[in-house]
PDB file of C-alpha atoms and ligand atoms in Angstrom:
ATOM      1  CA  MET T   1     -15.173  49.675  14.469  1.00 57.00           C
ATOM      2  CA  GLY T   2     -16.939  52.030  17.834  1.00 71.00           C
ATOM      3  CA  LEU T   3     -18.416  49.613  20.383  1.00 78.00           C
ATOM      4  CA  GLU T   4     -21.284  51.543  20.039  1.00 88.00           C
ATOM      5  CA  ARG T   5     -25.196  49.987  19.361  1.00 88.00           C
ATOM      6  CA  THR T   6     -28.463  51.379  19.665  1.00 94.00           C
ATOM      7  CA  VAL T   7     -30.933  48.100  20.326  1.00 95.00           C
ATOM      8  CA  ASP T   8     -34.085  48.005  21.408  1.00 95.00           C
ATOM      9  CA  VAL T   9     -33.109  46.446  25.505  1.00 96.00           C
ATOM     10  CA  ALA T  10     -29.750  45.727  27.041  1.00 97.00           C
ATOM     11  CA  VAL T  11     -29.978  42.556  29.683  1.00 98.00           C
ATOM     12  CA  ILE T  12     -27.109  42.938  32.484  1.00 98.00           C
ATOM     13  CA  GLY T  13     -26.358  40.005  34.011  1.00 98.00           C
ATOM     14  CA  ALA T  14     -26.386  36.529  31.277  1.00 98.00           C
ATOM     15  CA  GLY T  15     -27.545  34.041  34.714  1.00 97.00           C
ATOM     16  CA  LEU T  16     -30.732  32.386  33.758  1.00 98.00           C
ATOM     17  CA  ALA T  17     -32.810  35.456  34.395  1.00 98.00           C
ATOM     18  CA  GLY T  18     -30.846  37.614  31.649  1.00 98.00           C
ATOM     19  CA  LEU T  19     -30.641  35.137  29.347  1.00 98.00           C
ATOM     20  CA  ALA T  20     -33.868  33.854  29.909  1.00 98.00           C
ATOM     21  CA  ALA T  21     -35.135  37.532  29.467  1.00 98.00           C
ATOM     22  CA  ALA T  22     -32.617  37.592  26.462  1.00 98.00           C
ATOM     23  CA  ARG T  23     -33.816  34.837  24.941  1.00 97.00           C
ATOM     24  CA  GLN T  24     -37.788  35.292  25.017  1.00 97.00           C
ATOM     25  CA  LEU T  25     -37.315  39.588  24.385  1.00 96.00           C
ATOM     26  CA  HIS T  26     -35.210  38.137  20.603  1.00 96.00           C
ATOM     27  CA  ARG T  27     -38.284  35.663  20.701  1.00 95.00           C
ATOM     28  CA  ASP T  28     -40.507  38.857  20.779  1.00 94.00           C
ATOM     29  CA  ARG T  29     -38.734  40.387  17.332  1.00 93.00           C
ATOM     30  CA  LEU T  30     -37.106  43.172  19.773  1.00 94.00           C
ATOM     31  CA  GLU T  31     -32.953  43.659  19.546  1.00 95.00           C
ATOM     32  CA  VAL T  32     -31.567  42.100  22.400  1.00 97.00           C
ATOM     33  CA  VAL T  33     -27.698  42.359  23.685  1.00 97.00           C
ATOM     34  CA  VAL T  34     -26.596  40.818  26.739  1.00 98.00           C
ATOM     35  CA  VAL T  35     -23.367  43.112  28.707  1.00 97.00           C
ATOM     36  CA  GLU T  36     -21.936  39.883  31.507  1.00 98.00           C
ATOM     37  CA  ALA T  37     -19.176  41.178  33.955  1.00 98.00           C
ATOM     38  CA  ARG T  38     -17.542  37.534  34.443  1.00 98.00           C
ATOM     39  CA  ASP T  39     -16.027  35.911  30.974  1.00 97.00           C
ATOM     40  CA  ARG T  40     -18.604  33.519  30.786  1.00 97.00           C
ATOM     41  CA  VAL T  41     -22.764  33.168  31.013  1.00 97.00           C
ATOM     42  CA  GLY T  42     -24.809  31.467  33.337  1.00 97.00           C
ATOM     43  CA  GLY T  43     -23.957  33.416  37.032  1.00 97.00           C
ATOM     44  CA  ARG T  44     -25.477  31.075  40.309  1.00 97.00           C
ATOM     45  CA  THR T  45     -24.924  28.285  37.456  1.00 96.00           C
ATOM     46  CA  LEU T  46     -20.802  26.781  37.609  1.00 96.00           C
ATOM     47  CA  ASN T  47     -19.190  23.555  35.451  1.00 94.00           C
ATOM     48  CA  HIS T  48     -16.127  22.593  37.492  1.00 94.00           C
ATOM     49  CA  PRO T  49     -14.435  20.198  35.482  1.00 93.00           C
ATOM     50  CA  ILE T  50     -12.852  16.776  37.053  1.00 90.00           C
ATOM     51  CA  GLY T  51     -11.144  15.043  34.604  1.00 90.00           C
ATOM     52  CA  ASP T  52     -12.373  12.883  32.162  1.00 91.00           C
ATOM     53  CA  GLY T  53     -15.034  14.470  30.359  1.00 93.00           C
ATOM     54  CA  LYS T  54     -16.795  15.177  33.770  1.00 90.00           C
ATOM     55  CA  ILE T  55     -18.095  17.429  36.181  1.00 90.00           C
ATOM     56  CA  VAL T  56     -18.974  18.162  38.929  1.00 90.00           C
ATOM     57  CA  GLU T  57     -22.133  21.090  39.946  1.00 92.00           C
ATOM     58  CA  VAL T  58     -20.442  23.842  41.862  1.00 95.00           C
ATOM     59  CA  GLY T  59     -23.627  25.922  41.871  1.00 96.00           C
ATOM     60  CA  GLY T  60     -27.642  25.198  40.977  1.00 95.00           C
ATOM     61  CA  GLN T  61     -28.228  21.600  40.088  1.00 93.00           C
ATOM     62  CA  TRP T  62     -31.098  20.804  41.479  1.00 94.00           C
ATOM     63  CA  VAL T  63     -35.278  21.003  39.906  1.00 95.00           C
ATOM     64  CA  GLY T  64     -37.870  18.651  41.326  1.00 94.00           C
ATOM     65  CA  PRO T  65     -41.815  18.416  41.172  1.00 93.00           C
ATOM     66  CA  GLY T  66     -43.761  22.163  40.402  1.00 96.00           C
ATOM     67  CA  GLN T  67     -40.021  23.691  38.855  1.00 97.00           C
ATOM     68  CA  ASP T  68     -42.251  24.289  35.918  1.00 97.00           C
ATOM     69  CA  ARG T  69     -40.361  26.946  33.636  1.00 97.00           C
ATOM     70  CA  VAL T  70     -36.981  24.774  34.134  1.00 97.00           C
ATOM     71  CA  LEU T  71     -37.911  21.082  33.302  1.00 96.00           C
ATOM     72  CA  ALA T  72     -40.275  23.166  30.133  1.00 96.00           C
ATOM     73  CA  LEU T  73     -36.891  24.484  29.185  1.00 95.00           C
ATOM     74  CA  ILE T  74     -34.659  21.815  29.572  1.00 96.00           C
ATOM     75  CA  ASP T  75     -37.204  19.755  27.907  1.00 95.00           C
ATOM     76  CA  GLU T  76     -37.014  21.805  24.866  1.00 95.00           C
ATOM     77  CA  LEU T  77     -33.477  22.061  24.973  1.00 94.00           C
ATOM     78  CA  GLY T  78     -33.654  18.033  25.130  1.00 96.00           C
ATOM     79  CA  LEU T  79     -31.733  17.584  28.100  1.00 93.00           C
ATOM     80  CA  PRO T  80     -30.877  14.943  30.621  1.00 91.00           C
ATOM     81  CA  THR T  81     -31.573  14.991  33.817  1.00 91.00           C
ATOM     82  CA  ARG T  82     -30.774  11.862  36.379  1.00 86.00           C
ATOM     83  CA  HIS T  83     -32.966  10.971  39.190  1.00 84.00           C
ATOM     84  CA  CYS T  84     -32.005  11.042  42.566  1.00 77.00           C
ATOM     85  CA  GLY T  85     -34.607   9.546  44.816  1.00 62.00           C
ATOM     86  CA  ASP T  86     -35.826  12.060  48.208  1.00 53.00           C
ATOM     87  CA  GLU T  87     -31.931  11.213  49.548  1.00 46.00           C
ATOM     88  CA  SER T  88     -30.742  14.620  49.940  1.00 44.00           C
ATOM     89  CA  GLY T  89     -27.332  14.866  50.215  1.00 40.00           C
ATOM     90  CA  THR T  90     -25.735  13.125  47.113  1.00 38.00           C
ATOM     91  CA  GLY T  91     -24.670  14.224  44.441  1.00 40.00           C
ATOM     92  CA  GLY T  92     -23.259  17.344  43.725  1.00 42.00           C
ATOM     93  CA  SER T  93     -20.089  16.918  45.093  1.00 37.00           C
ATOM     94  CA  ALA T  94     -21.340  14.057  47.590  1.00 38.00           C
ATOM     95  CA  ARG T  95     -19.920  12.561  44.389  1.00 40.00           C
ATOM     96  CA  LEU T  96     -16.763  13.050  45.394  1.00 35.00           C
ATOM     97  CA  LEU T  97     -16.628  12.833  49.071  1.00 38.00           C
ATOM     98  CA  PRO T  98     -19.971  10.589  49.613  1.00 39.00           C
ATOM     99  CA  ARG T  99     -21.578  12.519  53.473  1.00 39.00           C
ATOM    100  CA  THR T 100     -23.962   8.865  53.240  1.00 34.00           C
ATOM    101  CA  ALA T 101     -20.629   7.201  54.446  1.00 40.00           C
ATOM    102  CA  ARG T 102     -21.684   9.183  57.571  1.00 44.00           C
ATOM    103  CA  ARG T 103     -24.708   9.266  57.885  1.00 46.00           C
ATOM    104  CA  PRO T 104     -26.584   5.836  56.703  1.00 45.00           C
ATOM    105  CA  ARG T 105     -29.496   6.916  54.892  1.00 51.00           C
ATOM    106  CA  PRO T 106     -31.944   4.401  52.868  1.00 50.00           C
ATOM    107  CA  ALA T 107     -30.795   3.105  49.484  1.00 54.00           C
ATOM    108  CA  HIS T 108     -32.101   4.686  46.697  1.00 59.00           C
ATOM    109  CA  PRO T 109     -31.035   2.173  44.006  1.00 61.00           C
ATOM    110  CA  ALA T 110     -28.439   4.011  42.119  1.00 60.00           C
ATOM    111  CA  HIS T 111     -27.256   5.336  45.123  1.00 60.00           C
ATOM    112  CA  ALA T 112     -26.410   1.148  46.232  1.00 60.00           C
ATOM    113  CA  GLU T 113     -25.230   1.250  42.842  1.00 61.00           C
ATOM    114  CA  ARG T 114     -22.409   3.197  43.233  1.00 61.00           C
ATOM    115  CA  PHE T 115     -22.044   4.254  46.866  1.00 60.00           C
ATOM    116  CA  GLY T 116     -21.997   0.116  48.147  1.00 61.00           C
ATOM    117  CA  HIS T 117     -24.946  -1.165  50.626  1.00 58.00           C
ATOM    118  CA  GLN T 118     -25.719  -3.357  52.773  1.00 57.00           C
ATOM    119  CA  ASP T 119     -28.487  -5.945  53.694  1.00 55.00           C
ATOM    120  CA  ASP T 120     -30.918  -3.279  55.664  1.00 60.00           C
ATOM    121  CA  GLY T 121     -31.232  -1.056  52.711  1.00 56.00           C
ATOM    122  CA  ARG T 122     -28.777   1.212  54.263  1.00 60.00           C
ATOM    123  CA  LEU T 123     -26.446   3.170  52.463  1.00 59.00           C
ATOM    124  CA  ARG T 124     -22.945   2.045  53.472  1.00 65.00           C
ATOM    125  CA  HIS T 125     -20.346   3.723  51.860  1.00 69.00           C
ATOM    126  CA  ARG T 126     -17.090   0.556  49.428  1.00 73.00           C
ATOM    127  CA  PRO T 127     -13.786   1.702  51.118  1.00 78.00           C
ATOM    128  CA  ASP T 128     -12.701   3.709  48.355  1.00 79.00           C
ATOM    129  CA  ALA T 129     -15.436   5.841  49.134  1.00 77.00           C
ATOM    130  CA  ALA T 130     -12.721   7.296  52.475  1.00 80.00           C
ATOM    131  CA  THR T 131     -10.006   7.922  50.671  1.00 84.00           C
ATOM    132  CA  PRO T 132     -11.505  10.836  48.098  1.00 84.00           C
ATOM    133  CA  ILE T 133      -9.567  11.514  45.001  1.00 82.00           C
ATOM    134  CA  ASP T 134     -10.166  15.356  45.533  1.00 84.00           C
ATOM    135  CA  TYR T 135     -11.782  18.387  47.109  1.00 87.00           C
ATOM    136  CA  ILE T 136     -13.500  20.825  45.552  1.00 91.00           C
ATOM    137  CA  GLU T 137     -14.951  24.165  47.725  1.00 91.00           C
ATOM    138  CA  LYS T 138     -16.558  27.396  45.651  1.00 93.00           C
ATOM    139  CA  ASP T 139     -17.165  30.474  48.165  1.00 93.00           C
ATOM    140  CA  TRP T 140     -19.595  32.273  46.555  1.00 94.00           C
ATOM    141  CA  SER T 141     -19.954  34.623  49.035  1.00 91.00           C
ATOM    142  CA  ALA T 142     -16.707  36.389  48.504  1.00 93.00           C
ATOM    143  CA  ASP T 143     -17.065  36.109  44.489  1.00 94.00           C
ATOM    144  CA  GLU T 144     -17.931  39.768  43.822  1.00 95.00           C
ATOM    145  CA  TRP T 145     -20.328  38.999  40.919  1.00 95.00           C
ATOM    146  CA  THR T 146     -22.593  36.925  43.745  1.00 94.00           C
ATOM    147  CA  ARG T 147     -21.577  37.686  47.249  1.00 87.00           C
ATOM    148  CA  GLY T 148     -24.069  35.628  48.662  1.00 83.00           C
ATOM    149  CA  CYS T 149     -25.304  32.093  48.457  1.00 84.00           C
ATOM    150  CA  TYR T 150     -27.459  29.892  47.193  1.00 84.00           C
ATOM    151  CA  GLY T 151     -30.064  33.889  47.449  1.00 84.00           C
ATOM    152  CA  ALA T 152     -29.424  36.668  48.167  1.00 82.00           C
ATOM    153  CA  PHE T 153     -29.092  37.190  52.057  1.00 77.00           C
ATOM    154  CA  THR T 154     -32.016  39.604  53.023  1.00 82.00           C
ATOM    155  CA  PRO T 155     -33.203  40.118  56.539  1.00 87.00           C
ATOM    156  CA  PRO T 156     -37.158  38.456  58.007  1.00 92.00           C
ATOM    157  CA  ASN T 157     -39.449  40.105  57.049  1.00 91.00           C
ATOM    158  CA  THR T 158     -37.567  41.627  53.392  1.00 87.00           C
ATOM    159  CA  TRP T 159     -39.555  40.011  51.129  1.00 82.00           C
ATOM    160  CA  THR T 160     -42.551  40.327  52.605  1.00 86.00           C
ATOM    161  CA  GLU T 161     -42.783  43.156  53.407  1.00 90.00           C
ATOM    162  CA  TYR T 162     -40.800  44.752  50.664  1.00 89.00           C
ATOM    163  CA  GLY T 163     -41.407  42.128  47.727  1.00 86.00           C
ATOM    164  CA  PRO T 164     -43.128  43.922  45.508  1.00 90.00           C
ATOM    165  CA  ALA T 165     -39.951  46.718  45.164  1.00 93.00           C
ATOM    166  CA  LEU T 166     -37.835  43.554  44.184  1.00 91.00           C
ATOM    167  CA  ARG T 167     -40.116  43.957  40.697  1.00 93.00           C
ATOM    168  CA  ALA T 168     -41.396  47.242  40.082  1.00 96.00           C
ATOM    169  CA  PRO T 169     -39.271  48.824  37.683  1.00 97.00           C
ATOM    170  CA  VAL T 170     -37.362  52.515  38.070  1.00 97.00           C
ATOM    171  CA  GLY T 171     -37.560  54.665  35.274  1.00 95.00           C
ATOM    172  CA  ARG T 172     -36.541  52.110  32.321  1.00 95.00           C
ATOM    173  CA  ILE T 173     -35.104  49.932  33.841  1.00 98.00           C
ATOM    174  CA  HIS T 174     -36.406  46.364  34.670  1.00 98.00           C
ATOM    175  CA  TRP T 175     -35.514  43.404  37.502  1.00 98.00           C
ATOM    176  CA  ALA T 176     -35.236  40.334  37.226  1.00 98.00           C
ATOM    177  CA  GLY T 177     -33.737  38.153  38.857  1.00 97.00           C
ATOM    178  CA  ALA T 178     -34.603  34.715  41.056  1.00 96.00           C
ATOM    179  CA  GLU T 179     -34.697  36.676  44.610  1.00 93.00           C
ATOM    180  CA  THR T 180     -37.668  38.795  42.283  1.00 94.00           C
ATOM    181  CA  ALA T 181     -39.733  36.138  41.055  1.00 94.00           C
ATOM    182  CA  THR T 182     -43.064  35.076  43.308  1.00 92.00           C
ATOM    183  CA  ILE T 183     -43.146  31.378  42.599  1.00 94.00           C
ATOM    184  CA  TRP T 184     -39.310  29.961  43.617  1.00 96.00           C
ATOM    185  CA  MET T 185     -38.419  32.588  44.998  1.00 93.00           C
ATOM    186  CA  GLY T 186     -34.309  31.449  44.902  1.00 93.00           C
ATOM    187  CA  TYR T 187     -33.653  29.050  42.612  1.00 96.00           C
ATOM    188  CA  MET T 188     -33.290  28.388  38.645  1.00 97.00           C
ATOM    189  CA  ASP T 189     -37.286  28.154  38.470  1.00 98.00           C
ATOM    190  CA  GLY T 190     -38.166  31.681  39.685  1.00 98.00           C
ATOM    191  CA  ALA T 191     -34.891  33.067  37.680  1.00 98.00           C
ATOM    192  CA  ILE T 192     -36.202  31.916  34.436  1.00 98.00           C
ATOM    193  CA  ARG T 193     -40.117  32.930  35.578  1.00 98.00           C
ATOM    194  CA  SER T 194     -38.669  36.256  36.321  1.00 98.00           C
ATOM    195  CA  GLY T 195     -36.680  36.680  33.673  1.00 98.00           C
ATOM    196  CA  GLU T 196     -40.209  36.039  31.083  1.00 98.00           C
ATOM    197  CA  ARG T 197     -42.194  38.016  33.827  1.00 98.00           C
ATOM    198  CA  ALA T 198     -39.635  40.959  32.970  1.00 98.00           C
ATOM    199  CA  ALA T 199     -38.953  40.491  29.207  1.00 98.00           C
ATOM    200  CA  ALA T 200     -43.071  40.542  29.093  1.00 97.00           C
ATOM    201  CA  GLU T 201     -43.410  44.141  31.060  1.00 97.00           C
ATOM    202  CA  ILE T 202     -41.370  44.878  27.755  1.00 97.00           C
ATOM    203  CA  THR T 203     -42.009  43.583  25.541  1.00 96.00           C
ATOM    204  CA  ALA T 204     -46.004  44.780  25.837  1.00 95.00           C
ATOM    205  CA  LEU T 205     -44.216  48.651  26.848  1.00 93.00           C
ATOM    206  CA  LEU T 206     -41.856  48.955  23.773  1.00 86.00           C
ATOM    207  CA  GLY T 207     -44.056  46.592  21.141  1.00 71.00           C
ATOM    208  CA  GLU T 208     -46.756  48.750  21.849  1.00 73.00           C
ATOM    209  CA  THR T 209     -43.924  51.734  20.625  1.00 75.00           C
ATOM    210  CA  ARG T 210     -42.688  50.285  17.765  1.00 71.00           C
ATOM    211  CA  ARG T 211     -47.114  48.762  16.481  1.00 68.00           C
ATOM    212  CA  ALA T 212     -47.448  52.516  17.388  1.00 73.00           C
ATOM    213  CA  THR T 213     -44.470  53.675  14.805  1.00 77.00           C
ATOM    214  CA  VAL T 214     -45.338  50.723  12.556  1.00 73.00           C
ATOM    215  CA  ALA T 215     -48.762  51.877  11.792  1.00 76.00           C
ATOM    216  CA  SER T 216     -47.892  55.482  11.544  1.00 78.00           C
ATOM    217  CA  ALA T 217     -44.911  54.934   8.757  1.00 79.00           C
ATOM    218  CA  GLY T 218     -47.502  53.032   7.309  1.00 76.00           C
ATOM    219  CA  ARG T 219     -49.938  55.154   6.189  1.00 74.00           C
ATOM    220  CA  THR T 220     -47.348  58.476   5.745  1.00 68.00           C
ATOM    221  CA  ARG T 221     -46.339  56.527   2.807  1.00 61.00           C
TER     222      ARG T 221
HETATM  223  C1  FAD K   1     -24.159  26.442  45.055  1.00 52.85           C
HETATM  224  C2  FAD K   1     -25.542  27.051  45.427  1.00 52.85           C
HETATM  225  C3  FAD K   1     -26.032  25.841  44.760  1.00 52.85           C
HETATM  226  C4  FAD K   1     -27.429  25.531  44.101  1.00 52.85           C
HETATM  227  N1  FAD K   1     -28.883  25.064  44.091  1.00 52.85           N
HETATM  228  C5  FAD K   1     -29.441  25.236  43.828  1.00 52.85           C
HETATM  229  C6  FAD K   1     -30.445  23.773  42.946  1.00 52.85           C
HETATM  230  O1  FAD K   1     -29.798  23.298  43.356  1.00 52.85           O
HETATM  231  N2  FAD K   1     -31.242  23.934  42.653  1.00 52.85           N
HETATM  232  C7  FAD K   1     -31.915  25.766  42.257  1.00 52.85           C
HETATM  233  O2  FAD K   1     -33.080  26.000  41.250  1.00 52.85           O
HETATM  234  N3  FAD K   1     -31.475  26.747  42.501  1.00 52.85           N
HETATM  235  C8  FAD K   1     -29.640  26.668  42.832  1.00 52.85           C
HETATM  236  N4  FAD K   1     -29.445  27.717  43.590  1.00 52.85           N
HETATM  237  C9  FAD K   1     -29.977  28.909  42.639  1.00 52.85           C
HETATM  238  C10 FAD K   1     -29.645  29.348  42.078  1.00 52.85           C
HETATM  239  O3  FAD K   1     -28.466  28.431  41.135  1.00 52.85           O
HETATM  240  C11 FAD K   1     -30.050  30.640  41.403  1.00 52.85           C
HETATM  241  O4  FAD K   1     -31.475  30.888  42.616  1.00 52.85           O
HETATM  242  C12 FAD K   1     -30.472  31.210  40.094  1.00 52.85           C
HETATM  243  O5  FAD K   1     -29.145  30.490  39.121  1.00 52.85           O
HETATM  244  C13 FAD K   1     -30.288  32.500  39.797  1.00 52.85           C
HETATM  245  O6  FAD K   1     -29.906  33.026  38.292  1.00 52.85           O
HETATM  246  P1  FAD K   1     -30.384  34.950  37.748  1.00 52.85           P
HETATM  247  O7  FAD K   1     -30.664  34.978  36.842  1.00 52.85           O
HETATM  248  O8  FAD K   1     -30.563  34.820  38.581  1.00 52.85           O
HETATM  249  O9  FAD K   1     -28.953  35.405  39.262  1.00 52.85           O
HETATM  250  P2  FAD K   1     -27.736  34.938  38.674  1.00 52.85           P
HETATM  251  O10 FAD K   1     -27.233  33.387  38.856  1.00 52.85           O
HETATM  252  O11 FAD K   1     -26.151  34.824  40.160  1.00 52.85           O
HETATM  253  O12 FAD K   1     -26.830  36.171  37.435  1.00 52.85           O
HETATM  254  C14 FAD K   1     -26.905  37.010  37.528  1.00 52.85           C
HETATM  255  C15 FAD K   1     -25.462  37.720  36.688  1.00 52.85           C
HETATM  256  O13 FAD K   1     -24.886  38.846  36.140  1.00 52.85           O
HETATM  257  C16 FAD K   1     -23.648  39.260  37.287  1.00 52.85           C
HETATM  258  N5  FAD K   1     -23.767  40.405  36.698  1.00 52.85           N
HETATM  259  C17 FAD K   1     -23.791  40.682  38.261  1.00 52.85           C
HETATM  260  N6  FAD K   1     -23.602  42.412  38.414  1.00 52.85           N
HETATM  261  C18 FAD K   1     -22.865  42.019  36.942  1.00 52.85           C
HETATM  262  C19 FAD K   1     -23.090  43.604  36.745  1.00 52.85           C
HETATM  263  N7  FAD K   1     -22.377  44.908  36.949  1.00 52.85           N
HETATM  264  N8  FAD K   1     -22.826  43.494  35.094  1.00 52.85           N
HETATM  265  C20 FAD K   1     -23.300  43.533  34.426  1.00 52.85           C
HETATM  266  N9  FAD K   1     -22.752  41.846  34.933  1.00 52.85           N
HETATM  267  C21 FAD K   1     -23.603  41.647  36.602  1.00 52.85           C
HETATM  268  C22 FAD K   1     -23.380  37.760  37.695  1.00 52.85           C
HETATM  269  O14 FAD K   1     -21.551  37.634  36.868  1.00 52.85           O
HETATM  270  C23 FAD K   1     -24.101  36.802  36.634  1.00 52.85           C
HETATM  271  O15 FAD K   1     -23.755  36.094  35.782  1.00 52.85           O
HETATM  272  C24 FAD K   1     -28.449  27.051  44.125  1.00 52.85           C
HETATM  273  C25 FAD K   1     -26.873  28.852  43.831  1.00 52.85           C
HETATM  274  C26 FAD K   1     -25.726  28.043  44.438  1.00 52.85           C
HETATM  275  C27 FAD K   1     -25.017  29.074  44.284  1.00 52.85           C
END
């Protein structure tokens, strides 16, 4: 079987932006193929197995208020979330090596249960937290298909001066990606928004063409 295939839209990249675009285009009844350079989907979101069926996130993981698109998608897919309070620096790889051991802060009950606490409400690690069981490092900057994290590296004023140019179609190419988002730029929410925005642009263009073709075929029957 040959590899040649004709589709309405080829989506390059199966990160959240590409997948959100493909999903929307498929819903819009366009024929889509997603082309991904890696042997996995997800882009800058990545689960790292730590054994016993557990994982630690080495990419995007936190969502919060105002990130409506990613929260809606989580809801729609019925995925669980876990409240992490307002404590930054705990969670993800901190499950293995709590930084809170060095910088005590007011304890969230969930963290206190995991890491231990003392009477003033501040976190203090349990003795076993001082001997981490493993260490995981992911150098996204060295990753051929990312080369920077957590968002793209840009010099000052790039977004304010040239932001709209990142989103302007070039011929038949439409651009998505977290860095093209106007809200939550650089975040998972922005990635999803950007994919949906690019899909809407394409559907508007191709949908019109397709509707016109169908209508004209109907007239000639
Ligand atoms: C360590 C880390 C922590 C983060 N923490 C958070 C967080 O807590 N909350 C949050 O909201 N966001 C976080 N982010 C950011 C979030 O993960 C990204 O904004 C989002 O996943 C980007 O999605 P994207 O689809 O725009 O890009 P990407 O995920 O980068 O997807 C691009 C895809 O295109 C593929 N690709 C590239 N070039 C080609 C090519 N030539 N041909 C085919 N395929 C190609 C890549 O392999 C990749 O799969 C974090 C990111 C990192 C790395």
